[in-house]
Short mmCIF file of C-alpha atoms in Angstrom, two decimals:
data_model
loop_
_atom_site.label_atom_id
_atom_site.label_comp_id
_atom_site.label_asym_id
_atom_site.label_seq_id
_atom_site.Cartn_x
_atom_site.Cartn_y
_atom_site.Cartn_z
CA UNK A 21 -5.69 9.54 -21.59
CA UNK A 22 -8.98 7.65 -20.52
CA UNK A 23 -9.34 6.86 -16.92
CA UNK A 24 -8.03 3.38 -16.16
CA UNK A 25 -8.27 1.33 -12.92
CA UNK A 26 -10.55 0.56 -10.19
CA UNK A 27 -11.96 2.59 -7.24
CA UNK A 28 -11.50 -0.27 -4.61
CA UNK A 29 -8.31 -2.22 -4.18
CA UNK A 30 -7.68 -5.27 -1.32
CA UNK A 31 -4.12 -6.41 -0.24
CA UNK A 32 -4.77 -9.69 2.40
CA UNK A 33 -0.97 -10.09 3.22
CA UNK A 34 1.30 -7.12 4.67
CA UNK A 35 4.02 -7.51 6.78
CA UNK A 36 6.84 -5.08 8.03
CA UNK A 37 9.64 -7.48 9.53
CA UNK A 38 11.12 -6.20 12.85
CA UNK A 39 14.79 -6.89 11.76
CA UNK A 40 16.50 -6.01 8.37
CA UNK A 41 20.19 -6.94 7.44
CA UNK A 42 22.68 -5.59 4.83
CA UNK A 43 21.59 -2.33 6.05
CA UNK A 44 18.96 -2.02 3.89
CA UNK A 45 15.36 -1.82 5.89
CA UNK A 46 12.90 -4.39 4.83
CA UNK A 47 9.78 -2.83 3.77
CA UNK A 48 6.13 -2.89 1.93
CA UNK A 49 5.07 -0.44 -0.66
CA UNK A 50 1.34 0.34 -2.05
CA UNK A 51 2.71 1.45 -5.51
CA UNK A 52 -0.10 3.71 -7.04
CA UNK A 53 -0.66 4.94 -10.47
CA UNK A 54 -3.29 7.40 -11.94
CA UNK A 55 -3.57 7.78 -15.54
CA UNK A 56 -6.63 10.05 -15.56
CA UNK A 57 -6.93 13.92 -15.72
CA UNK A 58 -8.34 14.08 -12.36
CA UNK A 59 -6.50 14.18 -9.01
CA UNK A 60 -7.74 11.21 -6.77
CA UNK A 61 -8.50 11.27 -3.10
CA UNK A 62 -7.23 7.99 -1.97
CA UNK A 63 -8.15 6.28 1.33
CA UNK A 64 -6.14 3.64 3.13
CA UNK A 65 -7.61 1.26 6.01
CA UNK A 66 -5.37 -1.08 7.82
CA UNK A 67 -6.48 -4.15 9.22
CA UNK A 68 -5.12 -6.59 12.30
CA UNK A 69 -5.52 -9.85 13.53
CA UNK A 70 -5.92 -8.92 17.28
CA UNK A 71 -7.01 -4.73 17.16
CA UNK A 72 -9.36 -2.36 15.52
CA UNK A 73 -8.44 -1.27 12.23
CA UNK A 74 -6.67 2.27 11.42
CA UNK A 75 -8.44 4.08 8.98
CA UNK A 76 -9.21 6.56 6.76
CA UNK A 77 -5.42 7.34 6.19
CA UNK A 78 -6.37 9.82 3.33
CA UNK A 79 -3.79 11.27 0.55
CA UNK A 80 -4.27 12.94 -2.74
CA UNK A 81 -2.49 11.38 -5.92
CA UNK A 82 -2.18 13.60 -8.47
CA UNK A 83 -3.46 13.53 -12.06
CA UNK A 84 -1.35 11.42 -14.65
CA UNK A 85 1.07 10.94 -11.18
CA UNK A 86 2.71 7.71 -9.42
CA UNK A 87 3.62 7.09 -5.87
CA UNK A 88 5.22 4.47 -4.08
CA UNK A 89 3.80 4.76 -0.46
CA UNK A 90 6.28 3.48 1.43
CA UNK A 91 4.50 1.56 4.32
CA UNK A 92 7.15 1.32 6.83
CA UNK A 93 7.42 5.05 6.79
CA UNK A 94 3.80 5.47 7.18
CA UNK A 95 4.07 8.18 10.19
CA UNK A 96 4.76 10.56 7.31
CA UNK A 97 0.95 9.81 6.59
CA UNK A 98 -0.20 10.45 10.14
CA UNK A 99 -0.20 6.70 11.39
CA UNK A 100 2.48 4.17 12.71
CA UNK A 101 2.22 0.68 11.15
CA UNK A 102 3.37 -1.80 13.95
CA UNK A 103 6.47 -3.74 12.72
CA UNK A 104 6.50 -7.93 13.19
CA UNK A 105 2.63 -7.81 12.77
CA UNK A 106 0.74 -9.21 10.26
CA UNK A 107 -1.75 -6.63 8.75
CA UNK A 108 -4.09 -6.27 5.57
CA UNK A 109 -5.04 -3.01 4.04
CA UNK A 110 -7.92 -1.84 1.82
CA UNK A 111 -7.73 1.30 -0.46
CA UNK A 112 -10.72 3.44 -1.99
CA UNK A 113 -10.34 6.22 -4.29
CA UNK A 114 -12.99 8.39 -5.78
CA UNK A 115 -10.93 8.13 -9.42
CA UNK A 116 -9.85 4.72 -10.83
CA UNK A 117 -6.37 4.11 -9.98
CA UNK A 118 -3.92 0.98 -9.97
CA UNK A 119 -2.42 -0.58 -7.07
CA UNK A 120 0.72 -2.81 -7.12
CA UNK A 121 1.66 -4.14 -3.73
CA UNK A 122 5.60 -4.98 -3.11
CA UNK A 123 7.87 -6.26 -0.26
CA UNK A 124 11.44 -6.01 0.03
CA UNK A 125 12.26 -8.50 2.78
CA UNK A 126 15.91 -8.54 3.99
CA UNK A 127 15.75 -10.54 7.04
CA UNK A 128 17.05 -13.92 5.84
CA UNK A 129 20.64 -12.57 5.39
CA UNK A 130 19.67 -12.21 1.68
CA UNK A 131 17.15 -10.11 -0.29
CA UNK A 132 13.76 -11.49 -1.39
CA UNK A 133 11.38 -8.99 -3.16
CA UNK A 134 7.89 -9.92 -4.45
CA UNK A 135 5.03 -7.95 -5.99
CA UNK A 136 1.83 -8.00 -7.17
CA UNK A 137 -1.27 -6.41 -8.48
CA UNK A 138 -3.54 -6.20 -5.76
CA UNK A 139 -7.11 -7.28 -6.01
CA UNK A 140 -9.76 -4.82 -7.03
CA UNK A 141 -13.25 -4.32 -7.31
CA UNK A 142 -15.57 -1.45 -9.35
#
């Protein structure tokens, strides 16, 4: 398949709640899709209101593959994102990819799920 997607993506609203309920952890995910025939080198940079950014968190997304990057488990990527703190993130890829941002919030005694295609350029 011909490459599809963009090389730069931005998510201005991310948040890992400090609490969860019903035994299900509240979390956020950056859902990446690479439909091209080339592996993609993908770099995350995380931005905060009151501290310097954390970046370049780099991962390899295989050709014709998807990866649901759980941001609450970012320690596996070598970074610890704080809970209870708003943040934003940018993603840059050397191959066009698609990024969908998802949030599952279980803090209000129920379940709230939202998902959106991130803002993209280039």
